[in-house]
Short mmCIF file of C-alpha atoms (C1' of nucleotides) in Angstrom, two decimals:
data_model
loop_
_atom_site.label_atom_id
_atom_site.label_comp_id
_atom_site.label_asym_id
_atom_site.label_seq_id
_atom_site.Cartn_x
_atom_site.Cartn_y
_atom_site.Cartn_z
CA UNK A 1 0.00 0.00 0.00
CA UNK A 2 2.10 2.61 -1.29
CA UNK A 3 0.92 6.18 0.04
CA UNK A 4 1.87 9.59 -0.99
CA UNK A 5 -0.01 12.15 1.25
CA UNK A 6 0.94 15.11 0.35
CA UNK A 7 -1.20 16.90 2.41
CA UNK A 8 0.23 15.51 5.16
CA UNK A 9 3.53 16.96 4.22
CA UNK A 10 2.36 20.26 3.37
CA UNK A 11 0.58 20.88 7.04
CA UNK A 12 3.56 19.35 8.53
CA UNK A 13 6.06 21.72 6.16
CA UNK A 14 3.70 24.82 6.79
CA UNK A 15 3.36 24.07 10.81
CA UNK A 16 7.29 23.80 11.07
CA UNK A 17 7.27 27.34 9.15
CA UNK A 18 5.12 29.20 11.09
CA UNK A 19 6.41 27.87 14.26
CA UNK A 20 3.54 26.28 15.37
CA UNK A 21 -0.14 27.49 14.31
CA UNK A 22 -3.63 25.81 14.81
CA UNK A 23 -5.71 24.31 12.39
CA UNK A 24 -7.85 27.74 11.83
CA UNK A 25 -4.13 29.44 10.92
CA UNK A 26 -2.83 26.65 9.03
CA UNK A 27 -6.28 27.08 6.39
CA UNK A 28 -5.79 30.33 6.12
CA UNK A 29 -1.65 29.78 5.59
CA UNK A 30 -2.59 27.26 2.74
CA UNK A 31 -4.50 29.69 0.68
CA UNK A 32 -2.09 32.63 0.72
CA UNK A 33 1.13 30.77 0.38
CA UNK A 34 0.54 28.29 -1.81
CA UNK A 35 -2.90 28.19 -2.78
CA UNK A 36 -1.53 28.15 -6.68
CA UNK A 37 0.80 24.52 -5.56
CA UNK A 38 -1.38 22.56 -3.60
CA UNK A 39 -5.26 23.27 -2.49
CA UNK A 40 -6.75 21.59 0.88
CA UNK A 41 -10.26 22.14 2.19
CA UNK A 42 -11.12 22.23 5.66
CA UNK A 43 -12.79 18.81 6.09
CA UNK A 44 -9.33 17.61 4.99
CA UNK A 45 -6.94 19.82 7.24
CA UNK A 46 -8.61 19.20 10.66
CA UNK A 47 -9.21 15.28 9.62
CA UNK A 48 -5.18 15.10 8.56
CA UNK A 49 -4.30 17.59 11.85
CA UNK A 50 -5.47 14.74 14.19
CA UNK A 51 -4.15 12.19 12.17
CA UNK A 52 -0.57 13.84 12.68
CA UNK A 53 -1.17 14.10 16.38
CA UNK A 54 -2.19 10.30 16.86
CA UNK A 55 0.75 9.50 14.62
CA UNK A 56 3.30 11.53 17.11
CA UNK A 57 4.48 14.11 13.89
CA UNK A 58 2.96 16.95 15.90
CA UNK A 59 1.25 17.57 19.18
CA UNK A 60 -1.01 20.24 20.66
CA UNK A 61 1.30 22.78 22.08
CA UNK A 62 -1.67 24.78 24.10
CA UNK A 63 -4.94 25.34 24.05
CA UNK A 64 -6.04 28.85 23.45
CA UNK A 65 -10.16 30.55 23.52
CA UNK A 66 -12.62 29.41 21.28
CA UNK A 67 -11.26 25.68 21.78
CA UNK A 68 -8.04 26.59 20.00
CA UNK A 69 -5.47 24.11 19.67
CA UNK A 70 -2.06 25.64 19.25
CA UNK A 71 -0.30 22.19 17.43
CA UNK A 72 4.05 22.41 17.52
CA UNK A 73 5.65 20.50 15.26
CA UNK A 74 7.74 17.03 17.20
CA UNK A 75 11.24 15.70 16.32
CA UNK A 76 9.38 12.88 14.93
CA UNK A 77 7.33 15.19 12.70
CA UNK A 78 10.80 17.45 11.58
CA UNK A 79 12.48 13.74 10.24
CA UNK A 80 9.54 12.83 8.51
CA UNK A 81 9.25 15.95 6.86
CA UNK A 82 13.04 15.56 5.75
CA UNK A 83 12.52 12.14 4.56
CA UNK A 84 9.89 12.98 2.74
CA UNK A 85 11.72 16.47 1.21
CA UNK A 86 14.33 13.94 0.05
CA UNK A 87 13.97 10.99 0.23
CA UNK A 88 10.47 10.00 -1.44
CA UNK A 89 10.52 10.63 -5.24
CA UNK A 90 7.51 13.01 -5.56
CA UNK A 91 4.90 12.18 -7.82
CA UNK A 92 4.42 13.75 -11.38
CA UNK A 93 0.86 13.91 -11.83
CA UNK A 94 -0.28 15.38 -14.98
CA UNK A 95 -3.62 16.36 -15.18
CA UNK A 96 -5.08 19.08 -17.44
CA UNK A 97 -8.30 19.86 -18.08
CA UNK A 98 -7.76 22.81 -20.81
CA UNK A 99 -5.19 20.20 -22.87
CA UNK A 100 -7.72 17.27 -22.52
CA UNK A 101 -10.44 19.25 -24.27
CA UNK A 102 -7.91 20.51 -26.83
CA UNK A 103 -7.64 16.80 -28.15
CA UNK A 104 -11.33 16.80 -28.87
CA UNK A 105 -12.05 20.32 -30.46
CA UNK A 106 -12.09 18.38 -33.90
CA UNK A 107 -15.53 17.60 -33.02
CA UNK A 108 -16.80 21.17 -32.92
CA UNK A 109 -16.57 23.85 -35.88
CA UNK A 110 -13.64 25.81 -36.32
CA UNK A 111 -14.89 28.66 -35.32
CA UNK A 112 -15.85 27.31 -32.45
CA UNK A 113 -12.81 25.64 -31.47
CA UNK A 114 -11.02 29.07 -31.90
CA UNK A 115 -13.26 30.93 -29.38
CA UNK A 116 -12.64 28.40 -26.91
CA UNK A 117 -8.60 28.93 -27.27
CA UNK A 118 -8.98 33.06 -27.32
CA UNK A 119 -11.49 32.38 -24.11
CA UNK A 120 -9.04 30.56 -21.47
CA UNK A 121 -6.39 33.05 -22.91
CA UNK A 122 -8.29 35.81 -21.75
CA UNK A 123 -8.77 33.67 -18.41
CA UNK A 124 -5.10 33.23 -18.71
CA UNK A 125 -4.38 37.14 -18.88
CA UNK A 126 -6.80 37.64 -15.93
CA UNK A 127 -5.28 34.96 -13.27
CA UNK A 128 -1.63 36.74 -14.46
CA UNK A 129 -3.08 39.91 -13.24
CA UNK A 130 -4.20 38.23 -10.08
CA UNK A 131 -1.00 36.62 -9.58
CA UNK A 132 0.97 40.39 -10.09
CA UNK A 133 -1.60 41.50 -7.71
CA UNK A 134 -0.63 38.78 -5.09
CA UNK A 135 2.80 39.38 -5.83
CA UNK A 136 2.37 43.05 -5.00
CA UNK A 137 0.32 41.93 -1.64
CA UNK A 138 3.12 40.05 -0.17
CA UNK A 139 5.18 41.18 2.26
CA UNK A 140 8.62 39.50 1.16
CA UNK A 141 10.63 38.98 4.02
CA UNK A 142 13.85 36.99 4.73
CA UNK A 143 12.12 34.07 5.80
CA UNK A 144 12.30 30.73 3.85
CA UNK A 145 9.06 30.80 3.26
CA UNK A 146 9.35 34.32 1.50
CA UNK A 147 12.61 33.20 -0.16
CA UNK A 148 10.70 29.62 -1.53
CA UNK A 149 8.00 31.43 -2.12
CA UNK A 150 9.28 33.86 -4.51
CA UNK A 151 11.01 31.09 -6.45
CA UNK A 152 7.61 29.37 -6.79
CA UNK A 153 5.61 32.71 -7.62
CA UNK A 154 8.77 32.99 -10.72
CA UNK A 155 7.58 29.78 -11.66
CA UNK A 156 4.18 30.45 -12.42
CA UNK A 157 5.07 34.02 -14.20
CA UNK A 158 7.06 31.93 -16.28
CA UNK A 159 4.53 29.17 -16.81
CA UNK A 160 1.84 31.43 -17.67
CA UNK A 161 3.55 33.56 -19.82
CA UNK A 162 4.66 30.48 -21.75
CA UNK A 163 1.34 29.43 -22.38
CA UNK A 164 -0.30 32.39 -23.14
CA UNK A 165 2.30 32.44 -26.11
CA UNK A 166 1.27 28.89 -27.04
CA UNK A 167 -2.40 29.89 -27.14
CA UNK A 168 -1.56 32.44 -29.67
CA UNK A 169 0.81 29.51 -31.45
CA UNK A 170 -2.44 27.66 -31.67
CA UNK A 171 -4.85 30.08 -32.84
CA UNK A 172 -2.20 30.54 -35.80
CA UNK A 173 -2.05 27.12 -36.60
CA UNK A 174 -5.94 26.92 -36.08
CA UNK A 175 -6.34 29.66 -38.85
CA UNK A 176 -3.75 28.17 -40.68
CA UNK A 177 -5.07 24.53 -40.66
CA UNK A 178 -8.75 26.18 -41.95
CA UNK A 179 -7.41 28.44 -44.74
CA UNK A 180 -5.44 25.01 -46.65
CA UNK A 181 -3.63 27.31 -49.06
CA UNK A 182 -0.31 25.40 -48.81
CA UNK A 183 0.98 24.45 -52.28
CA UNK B 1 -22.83 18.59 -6.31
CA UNK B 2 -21.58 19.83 -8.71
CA UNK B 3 -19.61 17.11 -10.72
CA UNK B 4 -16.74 17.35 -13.47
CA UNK B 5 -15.89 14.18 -14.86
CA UNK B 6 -13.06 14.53 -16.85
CA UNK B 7 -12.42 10.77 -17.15
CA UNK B 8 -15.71 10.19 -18.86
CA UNK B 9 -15.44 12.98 -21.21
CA UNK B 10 -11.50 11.96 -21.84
CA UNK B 11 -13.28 8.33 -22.81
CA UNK B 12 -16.08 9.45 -24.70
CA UNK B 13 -14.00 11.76 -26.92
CA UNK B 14 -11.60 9.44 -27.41
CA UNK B 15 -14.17 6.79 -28.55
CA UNK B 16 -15.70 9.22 -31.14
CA UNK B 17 -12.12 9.77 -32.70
CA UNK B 18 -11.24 6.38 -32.95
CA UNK B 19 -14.33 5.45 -34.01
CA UNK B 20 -15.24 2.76 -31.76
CA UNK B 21 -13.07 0.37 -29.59
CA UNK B 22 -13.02 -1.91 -26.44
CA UNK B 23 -11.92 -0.85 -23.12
CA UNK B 24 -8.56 -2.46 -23.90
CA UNK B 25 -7.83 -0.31 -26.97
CA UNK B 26 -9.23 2.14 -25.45
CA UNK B 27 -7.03 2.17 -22.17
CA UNK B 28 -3.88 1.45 -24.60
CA UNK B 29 -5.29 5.00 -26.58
CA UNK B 30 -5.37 6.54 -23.42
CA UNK B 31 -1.45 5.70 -22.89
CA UNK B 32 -0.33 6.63 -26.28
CA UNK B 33 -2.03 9.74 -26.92
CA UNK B 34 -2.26 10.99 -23.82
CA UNK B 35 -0.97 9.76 -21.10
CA UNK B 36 1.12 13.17 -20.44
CA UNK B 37 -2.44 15.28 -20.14
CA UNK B 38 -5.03 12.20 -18.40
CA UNK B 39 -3.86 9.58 -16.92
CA UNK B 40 -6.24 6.50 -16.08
CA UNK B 41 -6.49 3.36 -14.41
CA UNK B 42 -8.04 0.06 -15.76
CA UNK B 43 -10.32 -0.17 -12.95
CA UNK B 44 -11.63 3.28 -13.76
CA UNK B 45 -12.33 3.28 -17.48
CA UNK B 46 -13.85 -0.33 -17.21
CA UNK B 47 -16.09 1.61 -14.43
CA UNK B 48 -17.10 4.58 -16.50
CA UNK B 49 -17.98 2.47 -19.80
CA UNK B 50 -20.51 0.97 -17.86
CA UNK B 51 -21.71 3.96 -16.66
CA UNK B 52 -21.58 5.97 -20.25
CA UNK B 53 -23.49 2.89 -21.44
CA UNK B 54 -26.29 2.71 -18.69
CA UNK B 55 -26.16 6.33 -19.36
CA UNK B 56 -27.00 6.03 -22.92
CA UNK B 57 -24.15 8.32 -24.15
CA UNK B 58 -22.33 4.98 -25.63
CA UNK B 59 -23.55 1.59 -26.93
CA UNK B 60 -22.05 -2.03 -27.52
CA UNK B 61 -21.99 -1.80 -31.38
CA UNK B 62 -20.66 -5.72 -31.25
CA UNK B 63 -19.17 -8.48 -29.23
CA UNK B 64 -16.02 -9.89 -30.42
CA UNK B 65 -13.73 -13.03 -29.07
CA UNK B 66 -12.70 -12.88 -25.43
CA UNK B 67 -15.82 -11.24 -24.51
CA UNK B 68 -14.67 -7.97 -26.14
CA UNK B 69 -17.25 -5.43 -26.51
CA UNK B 70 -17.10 -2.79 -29.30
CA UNK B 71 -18.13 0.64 -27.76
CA UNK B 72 -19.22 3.03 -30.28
CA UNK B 73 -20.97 6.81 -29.20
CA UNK B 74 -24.55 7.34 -29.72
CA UNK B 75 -26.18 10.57 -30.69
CA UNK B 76 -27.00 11.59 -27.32
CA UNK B 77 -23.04 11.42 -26.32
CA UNK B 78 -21.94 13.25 -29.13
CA UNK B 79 -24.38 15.93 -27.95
CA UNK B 80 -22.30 15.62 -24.07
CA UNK B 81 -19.23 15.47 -25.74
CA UNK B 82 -19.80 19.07 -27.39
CA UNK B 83 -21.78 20.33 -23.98
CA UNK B 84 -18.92 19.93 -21.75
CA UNK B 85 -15.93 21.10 -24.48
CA UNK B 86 -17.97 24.16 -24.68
CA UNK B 87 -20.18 24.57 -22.32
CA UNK B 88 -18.65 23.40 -19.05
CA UNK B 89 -16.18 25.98 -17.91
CA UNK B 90 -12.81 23.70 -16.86
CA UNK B 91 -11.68 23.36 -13.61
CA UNK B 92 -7.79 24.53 -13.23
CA UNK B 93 -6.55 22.26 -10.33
CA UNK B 94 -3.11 23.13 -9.65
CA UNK B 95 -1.16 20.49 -7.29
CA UNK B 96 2.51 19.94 -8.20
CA UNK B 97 4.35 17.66 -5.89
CA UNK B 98 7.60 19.73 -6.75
CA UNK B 99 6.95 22.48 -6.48
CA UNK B 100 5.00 21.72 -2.73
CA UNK B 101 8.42 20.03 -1.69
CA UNK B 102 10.41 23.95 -2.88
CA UNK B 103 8.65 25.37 -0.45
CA UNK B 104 10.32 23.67 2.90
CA UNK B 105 13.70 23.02 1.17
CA UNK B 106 14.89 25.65 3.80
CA UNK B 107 14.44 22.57 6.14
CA UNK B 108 17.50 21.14 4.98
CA UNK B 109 21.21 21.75 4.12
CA UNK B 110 21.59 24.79 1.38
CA UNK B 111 23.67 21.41 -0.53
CA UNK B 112 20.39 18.98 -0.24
CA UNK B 113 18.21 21.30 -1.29
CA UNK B 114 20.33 22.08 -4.54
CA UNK B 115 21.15 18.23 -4.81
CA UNK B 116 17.21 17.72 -4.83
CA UNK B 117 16.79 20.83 -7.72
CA UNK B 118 19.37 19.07 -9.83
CA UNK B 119 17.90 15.88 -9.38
CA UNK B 120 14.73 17.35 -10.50
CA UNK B 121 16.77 18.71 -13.70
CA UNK B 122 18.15 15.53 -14.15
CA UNK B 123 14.84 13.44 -14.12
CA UNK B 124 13.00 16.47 -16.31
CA UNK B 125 16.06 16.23 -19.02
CA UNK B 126 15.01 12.27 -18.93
CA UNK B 127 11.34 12.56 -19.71
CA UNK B 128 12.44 15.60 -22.59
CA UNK B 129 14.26 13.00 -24.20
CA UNK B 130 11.63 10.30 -23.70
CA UNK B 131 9.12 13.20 -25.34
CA UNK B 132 10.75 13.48 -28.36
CA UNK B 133 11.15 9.40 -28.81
CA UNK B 134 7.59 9.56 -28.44
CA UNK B 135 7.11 12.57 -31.27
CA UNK B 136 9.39 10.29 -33.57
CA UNK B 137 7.57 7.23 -32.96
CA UNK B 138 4.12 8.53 -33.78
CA UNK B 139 3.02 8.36 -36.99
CA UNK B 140 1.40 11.53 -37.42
CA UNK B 141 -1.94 11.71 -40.03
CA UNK B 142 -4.15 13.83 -41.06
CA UNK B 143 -6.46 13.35 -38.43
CA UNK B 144 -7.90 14.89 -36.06
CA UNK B 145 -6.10 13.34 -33.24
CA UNK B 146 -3.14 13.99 -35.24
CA UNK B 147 -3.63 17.64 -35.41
CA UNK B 148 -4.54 18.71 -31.58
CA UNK B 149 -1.87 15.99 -30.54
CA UNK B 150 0.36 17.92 -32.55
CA UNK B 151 -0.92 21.15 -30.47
CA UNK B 152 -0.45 19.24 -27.06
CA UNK B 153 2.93 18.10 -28.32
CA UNK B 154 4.22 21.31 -28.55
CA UNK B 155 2.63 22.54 -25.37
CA UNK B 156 4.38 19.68 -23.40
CA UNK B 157 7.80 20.57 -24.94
CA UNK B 158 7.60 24.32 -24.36
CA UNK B 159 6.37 23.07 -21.21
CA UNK B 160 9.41 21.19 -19.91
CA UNK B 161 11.87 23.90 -21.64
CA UNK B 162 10.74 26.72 -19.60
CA UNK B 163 11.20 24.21 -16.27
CA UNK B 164 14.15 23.42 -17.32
CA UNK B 165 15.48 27.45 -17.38
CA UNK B 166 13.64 27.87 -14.48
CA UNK B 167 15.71 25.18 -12.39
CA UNK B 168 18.73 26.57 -13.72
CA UNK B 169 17.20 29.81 -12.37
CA UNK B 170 16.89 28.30 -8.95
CA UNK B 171 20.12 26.82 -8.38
CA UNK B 172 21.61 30.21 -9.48
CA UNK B 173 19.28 31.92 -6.75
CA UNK B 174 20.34 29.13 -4.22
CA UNK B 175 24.01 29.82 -4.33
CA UNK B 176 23.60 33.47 -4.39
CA UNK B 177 21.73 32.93 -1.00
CA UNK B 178 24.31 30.58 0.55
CA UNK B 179 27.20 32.91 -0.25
CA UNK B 180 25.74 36.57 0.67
CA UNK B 181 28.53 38.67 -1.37
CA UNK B 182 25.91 41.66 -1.76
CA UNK B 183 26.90 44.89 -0.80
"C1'" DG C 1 -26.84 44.27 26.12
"C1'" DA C 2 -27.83 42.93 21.33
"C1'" DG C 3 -26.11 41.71 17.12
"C1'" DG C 4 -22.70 40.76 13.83
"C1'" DT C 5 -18.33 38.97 12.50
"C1'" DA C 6 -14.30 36.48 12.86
"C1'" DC C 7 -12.56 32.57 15.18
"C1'" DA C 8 -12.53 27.62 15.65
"C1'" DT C 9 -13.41 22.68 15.25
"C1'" DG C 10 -15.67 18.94 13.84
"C1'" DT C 11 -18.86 15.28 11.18
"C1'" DC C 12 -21.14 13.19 7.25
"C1'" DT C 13 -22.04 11.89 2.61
"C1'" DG C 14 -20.70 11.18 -1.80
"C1'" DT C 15 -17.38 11.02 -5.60
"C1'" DT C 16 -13.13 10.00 -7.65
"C1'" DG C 17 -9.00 7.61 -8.01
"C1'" DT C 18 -5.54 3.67 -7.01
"C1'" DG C 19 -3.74 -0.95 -6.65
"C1'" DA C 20 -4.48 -5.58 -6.05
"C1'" DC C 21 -6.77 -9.38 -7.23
"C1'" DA C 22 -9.81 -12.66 -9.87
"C1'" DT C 23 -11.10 -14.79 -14.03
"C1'" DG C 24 -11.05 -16.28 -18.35
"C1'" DT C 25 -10.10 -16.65 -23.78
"C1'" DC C 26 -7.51 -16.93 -27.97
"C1'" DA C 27 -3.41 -17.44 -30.85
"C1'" DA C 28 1.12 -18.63 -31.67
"C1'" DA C 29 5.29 -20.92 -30.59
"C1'" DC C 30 7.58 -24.87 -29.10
"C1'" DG D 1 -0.48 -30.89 -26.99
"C1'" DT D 2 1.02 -27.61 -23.76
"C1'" DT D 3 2.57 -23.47 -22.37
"C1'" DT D 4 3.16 -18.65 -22.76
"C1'" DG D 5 1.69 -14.11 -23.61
"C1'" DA D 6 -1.47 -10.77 -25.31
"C1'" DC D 7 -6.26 -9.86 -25.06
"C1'" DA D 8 -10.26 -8.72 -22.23
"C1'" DT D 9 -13.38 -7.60 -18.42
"C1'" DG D 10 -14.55 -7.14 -13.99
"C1'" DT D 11 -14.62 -6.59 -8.49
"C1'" DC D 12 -12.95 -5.06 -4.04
"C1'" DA D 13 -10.97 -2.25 -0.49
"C1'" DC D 14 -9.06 1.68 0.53
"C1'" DA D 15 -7.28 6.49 0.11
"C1'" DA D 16 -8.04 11.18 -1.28
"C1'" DC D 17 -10.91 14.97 -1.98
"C1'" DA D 18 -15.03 18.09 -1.98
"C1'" DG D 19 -19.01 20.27 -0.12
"C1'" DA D 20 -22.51 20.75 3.10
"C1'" DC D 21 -23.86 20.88 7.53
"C1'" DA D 22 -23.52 21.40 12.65
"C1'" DT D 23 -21.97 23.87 16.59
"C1'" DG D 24 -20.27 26.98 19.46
"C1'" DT D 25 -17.12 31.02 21.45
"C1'" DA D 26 -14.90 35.53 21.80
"C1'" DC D 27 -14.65 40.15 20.57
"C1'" DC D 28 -16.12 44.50 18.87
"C1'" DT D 29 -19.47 47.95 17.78
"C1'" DC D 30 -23.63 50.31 18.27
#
DNA sequence: GAGGTACATGTCTGTTGTGACATGTCAAAC
DNA sequence: GTTTGACATGTCACAACAGACATGTACCTC
């Protein structure tokens, strides 16, 4: 039974980070750090949060108002984290929606198949604002988290710029492939 | 509840462009021509060709040797098909294992965390190689599979190029942090 | 002191995805 | 003739994920 549990790793990573932090923080952690990398509801946090704690990775450091649990990262929890930073190969999943539909847009009219490229390009231009905006939001620190983080957020500048010059590759070819004037 | 289903629109598009098949070709297809945008299990294609078929979106069209049936797409799930490539907005899930991992590689040595980036490079240079194997190997038509693959091709090699630069980017930004010559 | 909002945790149901296993047929090679 | 390998379908258990619902507290403002 060969688990991956990334989630796991990502609480764990993000608690060690923030130097402790209840579930309540760790949410709200997830969606401004790296909201873009990996996504994790709520029903999954808390559920993985006492799964940690009955496995000995972390442990609830205090208890605060409102019920608050204050978890702390344990030694255990710090080498499983490393093991897991180096140690297991991560997992390339590749899963994308836009590309899957892209195989099939011989089955609509050309026309049609264009306006759906020149529509998630203009969703494409939008999330790259977004992302500037986020950018702009952040207060970069020293931290590794800030210094991570702003290799990750270069990563997806780059990857959307690179594919917001392949949709425009594609609409070429697209007009090219329905205007057959070669030879 | 709100439901996607990629899977069953990856099969039922697939079936319409190869114009009928079992669930073995099928799952073979899904390797071939793309296995680097959807990946799927046996379990869960066997699964959803019941379902499409209880559904009335595909049909046994005949029953070969070994028990094989011959899928083929009715009427109704050519209608889905061009629903959800048009009509279904698609869902952007971003999760990338890698990436995650970047994010806590301040919890080990400045020389692990660049071994693990160039290990990254290393394993990415493998798969650009295995790419283009795969470009020479496929015996490109006139088709429309042919065409969009094409497309997708392209996307997946622009794809890994820009990684590429952008873990060269890191390690340079990793050594300029572990030796702090500025100012 | 009443009301709203942010804080805070948890459960439940359903769907999707994975890996292992079970079962059997047909064709070709030996 | 038997064995091997490709063909072919299916089930089962479990893990991962999503969304809705349930419940309550503390703090601030009016």
């Amino acid at each position: 039974m060969l688990r991956n549990m990334s989630l796991r790793h990502a609480a764990l990573g993000l608690l060690v980070e923030m130097d402790g932090a209840s579930g309540y923080d760790l949410l709200k952690m997830f969606e401004i750090t790296m909201g873009n990398v990996w996504q994790a509801t709520q029903s999954q946090l808390y559920g993985e949060l006492n799964r940690l704690t009955a496995d000995g990775f972390i442990e609830v450091a205090s208890e605060g108002p409102r019920g608050r649990k204050e978890y702390r990262v344990t030694d255990a929890g710090l080498g499983e984290l490393r093991h897991w930073l180096l140690e297991v190969p991560p997992k390339i999943v590749r899963r994308d929606e836009i590309l899957l539909r892209l195989f099939f847009l011989g089955q609509v009219e050309p026309d049609e198949a264009a306006g759906f490229v020149r529509e998630q390009a203009a969703a494409l231009d939008a999330r790259l604002v977004a992302l500037g905006e986020l950018e702009g939001a952040i207060d970069w620190g020293e931290d590794n988290l800030s210094f991570y983080g702003r290799l990750a957020m270069e990563y997806g500048k780059r990857s959307m710029a690179m594919r917001r010059e392949w949709y425009d590759w594609v609409l070429k070819e697209l007009a090219e492939r329905d205007t057959p004037e070669k030879r």
